[in-house]
Amino acid sequence: GENVEQHPSTLSVQEGDSAVIKCTYSDSASNYFPWYKQELGKGPQLIIDIRSNVGEKKDQRIAVTLNKTAKHFSLHITETQPEDSAVYFCAASLTTDSWGKLQFGAGTQVVVTP
Amino acid sequence: GAGVSQSPSNKVTEKGKDVELRCDPISGHTALYWYRQSLGQGLEFLIYFQGNSAPDKSGLPSDRFSAERTGGSVSTLTIQRTQQEDSAVYLCASSLAGLNEKLFFGSGTQLSVL
């Protein structure tokens, strides 16, 4: 089955700087890669996702890149703000006409210091 | 309601007791998922319901765990004869169409087994 590794486990950045979180996956057939943000005491919230037919996707200060050959994908947050402090999870799955299990990474605790 | 609702938010029980955790998905969402999040860990898939199809129970860790979804809406996760290793946050999510896309998570039930 799919295995997703996520690095780093913790990331401390100065407000205004960029943050990068990297994930690798094992199943080359995986074709869907979402990122979730989890604030303290809340459930994870989808912030961006990418499919395997796309190499990069941006949404304001957030971008995700995908390298299918190397089987890794990354989350980039620019101009970080204190409200970006949270735990971020990457995930991977093979979605077809039937159900494909979404495999999550272990998470990255991001702390943005003013 | 506007989001996925889980109850109770916190549950403390004694080892060996049975517990029931409830999830009210977003109205109209056909897919419902249960995940478990242990302290500092990623999200571990437990079970998936999609419409009237047979649920995918492949993530349930033992036969002490079971779940049902009545009328295609509310779901209950039952843990029998709880053990200390069952202590975790149990997260429920729903999505409009299944296939892992755009999951909306509840805030979870924090289960503590003493």
PDB file of C-alpha atoms in Angstrom:
ATOM      1  CA  GLY A   1       0.000   0.000   0.000  1.00  0.00           C
ATOM      2  CA  GLU A   2       0.848   3.668  -0.133  1.00  0.00           C
ATOM      3  CA  ASN A   3       3.345   5.107   2.355  1.00  0.00           C
ATOM      4  CA  VAL A   4       3.770   8.869   2.803  1.00  0.00           C
ATOM      5  CA  GLU A   5       6.733  10.429   4.593  1.00  0.00           C
ATOM      6  CA  GLN A   6       6.681  14.083   5.598  1.00  0.00           C
ATOM      7  CA  HIS A   7       9.534  16.415   6.589  1.00  0.00           C
ATOM      8  CA  PRO A   8      10.287  18.307   8.697  1.00  0.00           C
ATOM      9  CA  SER A   9       8.240  17.344  11.727  1.00  0.00           C
ATOM     10  CA  THR A  10       8.572  20.871  13.114  1.00  0.00           C
ATOM     11  CA  LEU A  11       9.311  24.153  11.349  1.00  0.00           C
ATOM     12  CA  SER A  12       9.881  27.520  12.941  1.00  0.00           C
ATOM     13  CA  VAL A  13       9.876  30.562  10.664  1.00  0.00           C
ATOM     14  CA  GLN A  14      10.025  34.307  11.106  1.00  0.00           C
ATOM     15  CA  GLU A  15       6.926  36.198  10.074  1.00  0.00           C
ATOM     16  CA  GLY A  16       7.249  37.231   6.448  1.00  0.00           C
ATOM     17  CA  ASP A  17       9.612  34.398   5.540  1.00  0.00           C
ATOM     18  CA  SER A  18       8.700  31.364   3.435  1.00  0.00           C
ATOM     19  CA  ALA A  19       7.970  27.867   4.703  1.00  0.00           C
ATOM     20  CA  VAL A  20       8.453  24.666   2.739  1.00  0.00           C
ATOM     21  CA  ILE A  21       7.186  21.204   3.702  1.00  0.00           C
ATOM     22  CA  LYS A  22       8.161  18.147   1.696  1.00  0.00           C
ATOM     23  CA  CYS A  23       6.475  14.775   1.285  1.00  0.00           C
ATOM     24  CA  THR A  24       7.449  11.617  -0.534  1.00  0.00           C
ATOM     25  CA  TYR A  25       5.136   8.798  -1.530  1.00  0.00           C
ATOM     26  CA  SER A  26       5.794   5.196  -2.452  1.00  0.00           C
ATOM     27  CA  ASP A  27       3.031   4.198  -4.892  1.00  0.00           C
ATOM     28  CA  SER A  28       3.768   5.571  -8.352  1.00  0.00           C
ATOM     29  CA  ALA A  29       0.096   5.040  -9.265  1.00  0.00           C
ATOM     30  CA  SER A  30      -1.081   7.653  -6.746  1.00  0.00           C
ATOM     31  CA  ASN A  31      -2.746  10.530  -8.550  1.00  0.00           C
ATOM     32  CA  TYR A  32      -4.258  12.842  -5.942  1.00  0.00           C
ATOM     33  CA  PHE A  33      -2.291  14.883  -3.381  1.00  0.00           C
ATOM     34  CA  PRO A  34      -4.145  17.138  -0.919  1.00  0.00           C
ATOM     35  CA  TRP A  35      -2.751  19.260   1.901  1.00  0.00           C
ATOM     36  CA  TYR A  36      -4.651  19.823   5.128  1.00  0.00           C
ATOM     37  CA  LYS A  37      -4.137  22.414   7.865  1.00  0.00           C
ATOM     38  CA  GLN A  38      -5.095  21.570  11.435  1.00  0.00           C
ATOM     39  CA  GLU A  39      -5.399  24.289  14.052  1.00  0.00           C
ATOM     40  CA  LEU A  40      -5.389  23.459  17.724  1.00  0.00           C
ATOM     41  CA  GLY A  41      -8.592  21.757  18.835  1.00  0.00           C
ATOM     42  CA  LYS A  42     -10.032  21.598  15.337  1.00  0.00           C
ATOM     43  CA  GLY A  43     -10.298  19.058  12.579  1.00  0.00           C
ATOM     44  CA  PRO A  44      -8.022  19.267   9.525  1.00  0.00           C
ATOM     45  CA  GLN A  45      -9.106  21.632   6.760  1.00  0.00           C
ATOM     46  CA  LEU A  46      -8.242  21.223   3.097  1.00  0.00           C
ATOM     47  CA  ILE A  47      -6.104  24.134   1.910  1.00  0.00           C
ATOM     48  CA  ILE A  48      -4.944  23.002  -1.517  1.00  0.00           C
ATOM     49  CA  ASP A  49      -4.781  19.866  -3.633  1.00  0.00           C
ATOM     50  CA  ILE A  50      -3.088  18.784  -6.832  1.00  0.00           C
ATOM     51  CA  ARG A  51      -3.582  15.980  -9.315  1.00  0.00           C
ATOM     52  CA  SER A  52      -0.866  14.028 -11.054  1.00  0.00           C
ATOM     53  CA  ASN A  53      -1.499  15.653 -14.431  1.00  0.00           C
ATOM     54  CA  VAL A  54      -0.424  19.030 -13.017  1.00  0.00           C
ATOM     55  CA  GLY A  55       3.063  20.029 -11.892  1.00  0.00           C
ATOM     56  CA  GLU A  56       2.238  23.109  -9.837  1.00  0.00           C
ATOM     57  CA  LYS A  57      -0.771  24.868  -8.380  1.00  0.00           C
ATOM     58  CA  LYS A  58      -1.020  28.218  -6.598  1.00  0.00           C
ATOM     59  CA  ASP A  59      -3.636  29.821  -4.418  1.00  0.00           C
ATOM     60  CA  GLN A  60      -2.599  33.238  -3.110  1.00  0.00           C
ATOM     61  CA  ARG A  61       0.306  32.650  -0.673  1.00  0.00           C
ATOM     62  CA  ILE A  62       0.138  28.879  -0.945  1.00  0.00           C
ATOM     63  CA  ALA A  63       1.587  26.709  -3.700  1.00  0.00           C
ATOM     64  CA  VAL A  64       2.086  22.995  -4.187  1.00  0.00           C
ATOM     65  CA  THR A  65       4.569  21.375  -6.546  1.00  0.00           C
ATOM     66  CA  LEU A  66       4.603  17.769  -7.694  1.00  0.00           C
ATOM     67  CA  ASN A  67       7.490  15.753  -9.104  1.00  0.00           C
ATOM     68  CA  LYS A  68       6.026  12.443 -10.296  1.00  0.00           C
ATOM     69  CA  THR A  69       9.378  11.046 -11.375  1.00  0.00           C
ATOM     70  CA  ALA A  70      10.896  11.504  -7.941  1.00  0.00           C
ATOM     71  CA  LYS A  71       7.576  10.790  -6.218  1.00  0.00           C
ATOM     72  CA  HIS A  72       7.613  13.847  -4.040  1.00  0.00           C
ATOM     73  CA  PHE A  73       5.477  16.910  -3.572  1.00  0.00           C
ATOM     74  CA  SER A  74       5.927  20.085  -1.556  1.00  0.00           C
ATOM     75  CA  LEU A  75       3.868  22.808   0.070  1.00  0.00           C
ATOM     76  CA  HIS A  76       5.205  26.355  -0.135  1.00  0.00           C
ATOM     77  CA  ILE A  77       3.837  29.157   2.030  1.00  0.00           C
ATOM     78  CA  THR A  78       5.129  32.641   1.209  1.00  0.00           C
ATOM     79  CA  GLU A  79       5.004  35.765   3.373  1.00  0.00           C
ATOM     80  CA  THR A  80       4.085  33.724   6.425  1.00  0.00           C
ATOM     81  CA  GLN A  81       1.771  35.227   9.023  1.00  0.00           C
ATOM     82  CA  PRO A  82       1.072  34.204  12.648  1.00  0.00           C
ATOM     83  CA  GLU A  83      -2.253  32.694  11.575  1.00  0.00           C
ATOM     84  CA  ASP A  84      -0.307  30.211   9.434  1.00  0.00           C
ATOM     85  CA  SER A  85       0.837  28.534  12.667  1.00  0.00           C
ATOM     86  CA  ALA A  86      -0.737  25.068  12.662  1.00  0.00           C
ATOM     87  CA  VAL A  87      -0.035  21.430  11.877  1.00  0.00           C
ATOM     88  CA  TYR A  88       0.069  20.678   8.159  1.00  0.00           C
ATOM     89  CA  PHE A  89      -0.601  17.211   6.724  1.00  0.00           C
ATOM     90  CA  CYS A  90       0.147  15.970   3.253  1.00  0.00           C
ATOM     91  CA  ALA A  91      -1.699  12.980   1.811  1.00  0.00           C
ATOM     92  CA  ALA A  92      -1.713  10.786  -1.267  1.00  0.00           C
ATOM     93  CA  SER A  93      -4.180   8.434  -2.861  1.00  0.00           C
ATOM     94  CA  LEU A  94      -5.090   6.683  -6.052  1.00  0.00           C
ATOM     95  CA  THR A  95      -8.567   7.821  -7.003  1.00  0.00           C
ATOM     96  CA  THR A  96     -10.303   5.993  -9.787  1.00  0.00           C
ATOM     97  CA  ASP A  97     -13.924   5.028 -10.280  1.00  0.00           C
ATOM     98  CA  SER A  98     -13.778   3.217  -6.985  1.00  0.00           C
ATOM     99  CA  TRP A  99     -12.557   4.074  -3.541  1.00  0.00           C
ATOM    100  CA  GLY A 100      -8.882   4.688  -2.919  1.00  0.00           C
ATOM    101  CA  LYS A 101      -7.545   5.044   0.600  1.00  0.00           C
ATOM    102  CA  LEU A 102      -6.133   8.461   1.482  1.00  0.00           C
ATOM    103  CA  GLN A 103      -2.757   7.966   3.195  1.00  0.00           C
ATOM    104  CA  PHE A 104      -1.615  10.859   5.396  1.00  0.00           C
ATOM    105  CA  GLY A 105       1.869  11.930   6.397  1.00  0.00           C
ATOM    106  CA  ALA A 106       2.747  12.344  10.074  1.00  0.00           C
ATOM    107  CA  GLY A 107       2.338  16.114   9.998  1.00  0.00           C
ATOM    108  CA  THR A 108       4.508  19.233  10.309  1.00  0.00           C
ATOM    109  CA  GLN A 109       4.092  21.645  13.204  1.00  0.00           C
ATOM    110  CA  VAL A 110       4.650  25.131  11.781  1.00  0.00           C
ATOM    111  CA  VAL A 111       5.310  27.994  14.179  1.00  0.00           C
ATOM    112  CA  VAL A 112       5.424  31.524  12.789  1.00  0.00           C
ATOM    113  CA  THR A 113       7.085  33.941  15.179  1.00  0.00           C
ATOM    114  CA  PRO A 114       6.337  37.685  14.933  1.00  0.00           C
TER     115      PRO A 114
ATOM    116  CA  GLY B   1     -25.679  22.519  10.441  1.00  0.00           C
ATOM    117  CA  ALA B   2     -22.910  24.197   8.555  1.00  0.00           C
ATOM    118  CA  GLY B   3     -20.236  21.603   9.211  1.00  0.00           C
ATOM    119  CA  VAL B   4     -19.538  18.079  10.388  1.00  0.00           C
ATOM    120  CA  SER B   5     -20.661  17.637  13.965  1.00  0.00           C
ATOM    121  CA  GLN B   6     -19.158  15.089  16.352  1.00  0.00           C
ATOM    122  CA  SER B   7     -20.247  14.151  19.838  1.00  0.00           C
ATOM    123  CA  PRO B   8     -19.144  13.956  22.499  1.00  0.00           C
ATOM    124  CA  SER B   9     -16.166  16.277  22.138  1.00  0.00           C
ATOM    125  CA  ASN B  10     -14.476  14.509  25.038  1.00  0.00           C
ATOM    126  CA  LYS B  11     -15.007  11.053  26.476  1.00  0.00           C
ATOM    127  CA  VAL B  12     -13.258   9.539  29.464  1.00  0.00           C
ATOM    128  CA  THR B  13     -13.905   5.876  30.094  1.00  0.00           C
ATOM    129  CA  GLU B  14     -12.520   2.987  32.055  1.00  0.00           C
ATOM    130  CA  LYS B  15     -10.648   0.129  30.474  1.00  0.00           C
ATOM    131  CA  GLY B  16     -13.054  -2.602  29.426  1.00  0.00           C
ATOM    132  CA  LYS B  17     -16.078  -0.338  28.914  1.00  0.00           C
ATOM    133  CA  ASP B  18     -17.817   0.169  25.570  1.00  0.00           C
ATOM    134  CA  VAL B  19     -18.035   3.621  23.971  1.00  0.00           C
ATOM    135  CA  GLU B  20     -20.086   5.101  21.138  1.00  0.00           C
ATOM    136  CA  LEU B  21     -18.933   8.087  19.121  1.00  0.00           C
ATOM    137  CA  ARG B  22     -21.359   9.950  16.902  1.00  0.00           C
ATOM    138  CA  CYS B  23     -20.896  11.839  13.636  1.00  0.00           C
ATOM    139  CA  ASP B  24     -23.393  14.066  11.837  1.00  0.00           C
ATOM    140  CA  PRO B  25     -22.064  14.742   8.328  1.00  0.00           C
ATOM    141  CA  ILE B  26     -22.815  17.764   6.189  1.00  0.00           C
ATOM    142  CA  SER B  27     -26.277  17.462   4.683  1.00  0.00           C
ATOM    143  CA  GLY B  28     -26.138  16.018   1.181  1.00  0.00           C
ATOM    144  CA  HIS B  29     -22.673  14.510   1.538  1.00  0.00           C
ATOM    145  CA  THR B  30     -22.774  10.908   0.405  1.00  0.00           C
ATOM    146  CA  ALA B  31     -19.359   9.854   1.668  1.00  0.00           C
ATOM    147  CA  LEU B  32     -18.366   9.537   5.325  1.00  0.00           C
ATOM    148  CA  TYR B  33     -14.980   8.641   6.769  1.00  0.00           C
ATOM    149  CA  TRP B  34     -13.617   7.833  10.216  1.00  0.00           C
ATOM    150  CA  TYR B  35      -9.971   8.488  11.076  1.00  0.00           C
ATOM    151  CA  ARG B  36      -7.983   8.095  14.274  1.00  0.00           C
ATOM    152  CA  GLN B  37      -5.281  10.544  15.334  1.00  0.00           C
ATOM    153  CA  SER B  38      -2.935   9.482  18.089  1.00  0.00           C
ATOM    154  CA  LEU B  39      -0.860  12.091  19.915  1.00  0.00           C
ATOM    155  CA  GLY B  40       1.653  13.632  17.526  1.00  0.00           C
ATOM    156  CA  GLN B  41       0.772  11.213  14.760  1.00  0.00           C
ATOM    157  CA  GLY B  42      -0.842  11.454  11.376  1.00  0.00           C
ATOM    158  CA  LEU B  43      -4.343  10.381  10.556  1.00  0.00           C
ATOM    159  CA  GLU B  44      -5.020   6.656  10.478  1.00  0.00           C
ATOM    160  CA  PHE B  45      -7.883   5.544   8.242  1.00  0.00           C
ATOM    161  CA  LEU B  46     -10.522   3.429   9.950  1.00  0.00           C
ATOM    162  CA  ILE B  47     -13.622   3.065   7.769  1.00  0.00           C
ATOM    163  CA  TYR B  48     -15.352   4.613   4.743  1.00  0.00           C
ATOM    164  CA  PHE B  49     -19.045   4.741   3.797  1.00  0.00           C
ATOM    165  CA  GLN B  50     -20.218   5.747   0.323  1.00  0.00           C
ATOM    166  CA  GLY B  51     -23.926   5.900  -0.361  1.00  0.00           C
ATOM    167  CA  ASN B  52     -25.531   2.460  -0.275  1.00  0.00           C
ATOM    168  CA  SER B  53     -22.314   0.603  -1.080  1.00  0.00           C
ATOM    169  CA  ALA B  54     -20.740  -1.818   1.353  1.00  0.00           C
ATOM    170  CA  PRO B  55     -18.373   0.115   3.639  1.00  0.00           C
ATOM    171  CA  ASP B  56     -14.608  -0.261   3.410  1.00  0.00           C
ATOM    172  CA  LYS B  57     -13.703  -1.538   6.873  1.00  0.00           C
ATOM    173  CA  SER B  58     -10.103  -2.391   6.061  1.00  0.00           C
ATOM    174  CA  GLY B  59      -8.690   0.172   8.499  1.00  0.00           C
ATOM    175  CA  LEU B  60     -10.462  -1.044  11.625  1.00  0.00           C
ATOM    176  CA  PRO B  61      -7.652  -2.191  13.954  1.00  0.00           C
ATOM    177  CA  SER B  62      -9.522  -5.056  15.619  1.00  0.00           C
ATOM    178  CA  ASP B  63     -12.920  -6.685  15.867  1.00  0.00           C
ATOM    179  CA  ARG B  64     -13.606  -4.516  18.917  1.00  0.00           C
ATOM    180  CA  PHE B  65     -14.189  -1.652  16.499  1.00  0.00           C
ATOM    181  CA  SER B  66     -17.348  -1.342  14.437  1.00  0.00           C
ATOM    182  CA  ALA B  67     -19.273   1.428  12.717  1.00  0.00           C
ATOM    183  CA  GLU B  68     -22.598   1.907  11.107  1.00  0.00           C
ATOM    184  CA  ARG B  69     -24.292   4.596   9.131  1.00  0.00           C
ATOM    185  CA  THR B  70     -28.044   4.826   9.372  1.00  0.00           C
ATOM    186  CA  GLY B  71     -30.161   6.246   6.569  1.00  0.00           C
ATOM    187  CA  GLY B  72     -27.117   7.412   4.712  1.00  0.00           C
ATOM    188  CA  SER B  73     -26.525  10.174   7.232  1.00  0.00           C
ATOM    189  CA  VAL B  74     -25.521   9.850  10.892  1.00  0.00           C
ATOM    190  CA  SER B  75     -22.731   7.435  11.733  1.00  0.00           C
ATOM    191  CA  THR B  76     -21.756   5.788  14.993  1.00  0.00           C
ATOM    192  CA  LEU B  77     -18.324   4.346  15.752  1.00  0.00           C
ATOM    193  CA  THR B  78     -18.431   1.765  18.551  1.00  0.00           C
ATOM    194  CA  ILE B  79     -15.415   0.526  20.463  1.00  0.00           C
ATOM    195  CA  GLN B  80     -16.055  -2.476  22.671  1.00  0.00           C
ATOM    196  CA  ARG B  81     -13.975  -3.453  25.692  1.00  0.00           C
ATOM    197  CA  THR B  82     -11.815  -0.346  25.381  1.00  0.00           C
ATOM    198  CA  GLN B  83      -8.066  -0.578  25.944  1.00  0.00           C
ATOM    199  CA  GLN B  84      -5.616   2.166  26.897  1.00  0.00           C
ATOM    200  CA  GLU B  85      -4.114   2.061  23.403  1.00  0.00           C
ATOM    201  CA  ASP B  86      -7.508   3.146  22.049  1.00  0.00           C
ATOM    202  CA  SER B  87      -6.910   6.599  23.557  1.00  0.00           C
ATOM    203  CA  ALA B  88      -6.789   9.054  20.648  1.00  0.00           C
ATOM    204  CA  VAL B  89      -8.782  11.690  18.809  1.00  0.00           C
ATOM    205  CA  TYR B  90     -11.394  10.115  16.558  1.00  0.00           C
ATOM    206  CA  LEU B  91     -12.136  12.287  13.543  1.00  0.00           C
ATOM    207  CA  CYS B  92     -15.088  12.027  11.223  1.00  0.00           C
ATOM    208  CA  ALA B  93     -15.175  13.578   7.769  1.00  0.00           C
ATOM    209  CA  SER B  94     -17.681  13.790   4.966  1.00  0.00           C
ATOM    210  CA  SER B  95     -17.436  14.691   1.317  1.00  0.00           C
ATOM    211  CA  LEU B  96     -19.875  15.420  -1.454  1.00  0.00           C
ATOM    212  CA  ALA B  97     -18.886  12.672  -3.833  1.00  0.00           C
ATOM    213  CA  GLY B  98     -16.424  10.370  -2.140  1.00  0.00           C
ATOM    214  CA  LEU B  99     -13.144   9.259  -3.678  1.00  0.00           C
ATOM    215  CA  ASN B 100     -11.172  11.168  -1.010  1.00  0.00           C
ATOM    216  CA  GLU B 101     -11.828  14.532  -2.536  1.00  0.00           C
ATOM    217  CA  LYS B 102     -12.351  17.620  -0.424  1.00  0.00           C
ATOM    218  CA  LEU B 103     -12.970  16.046   2.936  1.00  0.00           C
ATOM    219  CA  PHE B 104     -14.658  18.201   5.563  1.00  0.00           C
ATOM    220  CA  PHE B 105     -13.596  17.142   9.049  1.00  0.00           C
ATOM    221  CA  GLY B 106     -15.361  17.525  12.353  1.00  0.00           C
ATOM    222  CA  SER B 107     -13.480  18.683  15.438  1.00  0.00           C
ATOM    223  CA  GLY B 108     -13.160  15.132  16.685  1.00  0.00           C
ATOM    224  CA  THR B 109     -13.841  13.199  19.864  1.00  0.00           C
ATOM    225  CA  GLN B 110     -10.963  13.009  22.325  1.00  0.00           C
ATOM    226  CA  LEU B 111     -11.178   9.536  23.855  1.00  0.00           C
ATOM    227  CA  SER B 112      -9.242   8.806  27.024  1.00  0.00           C
ATOM    228  CA  VAL B 113      -9.217   5.259  28.365  1.00  0.00           C
ATOM    229  CA  LEU B 114      -8.039   5.055  31.959  1.00  0.00           C
TER     230      LEU B 114
END
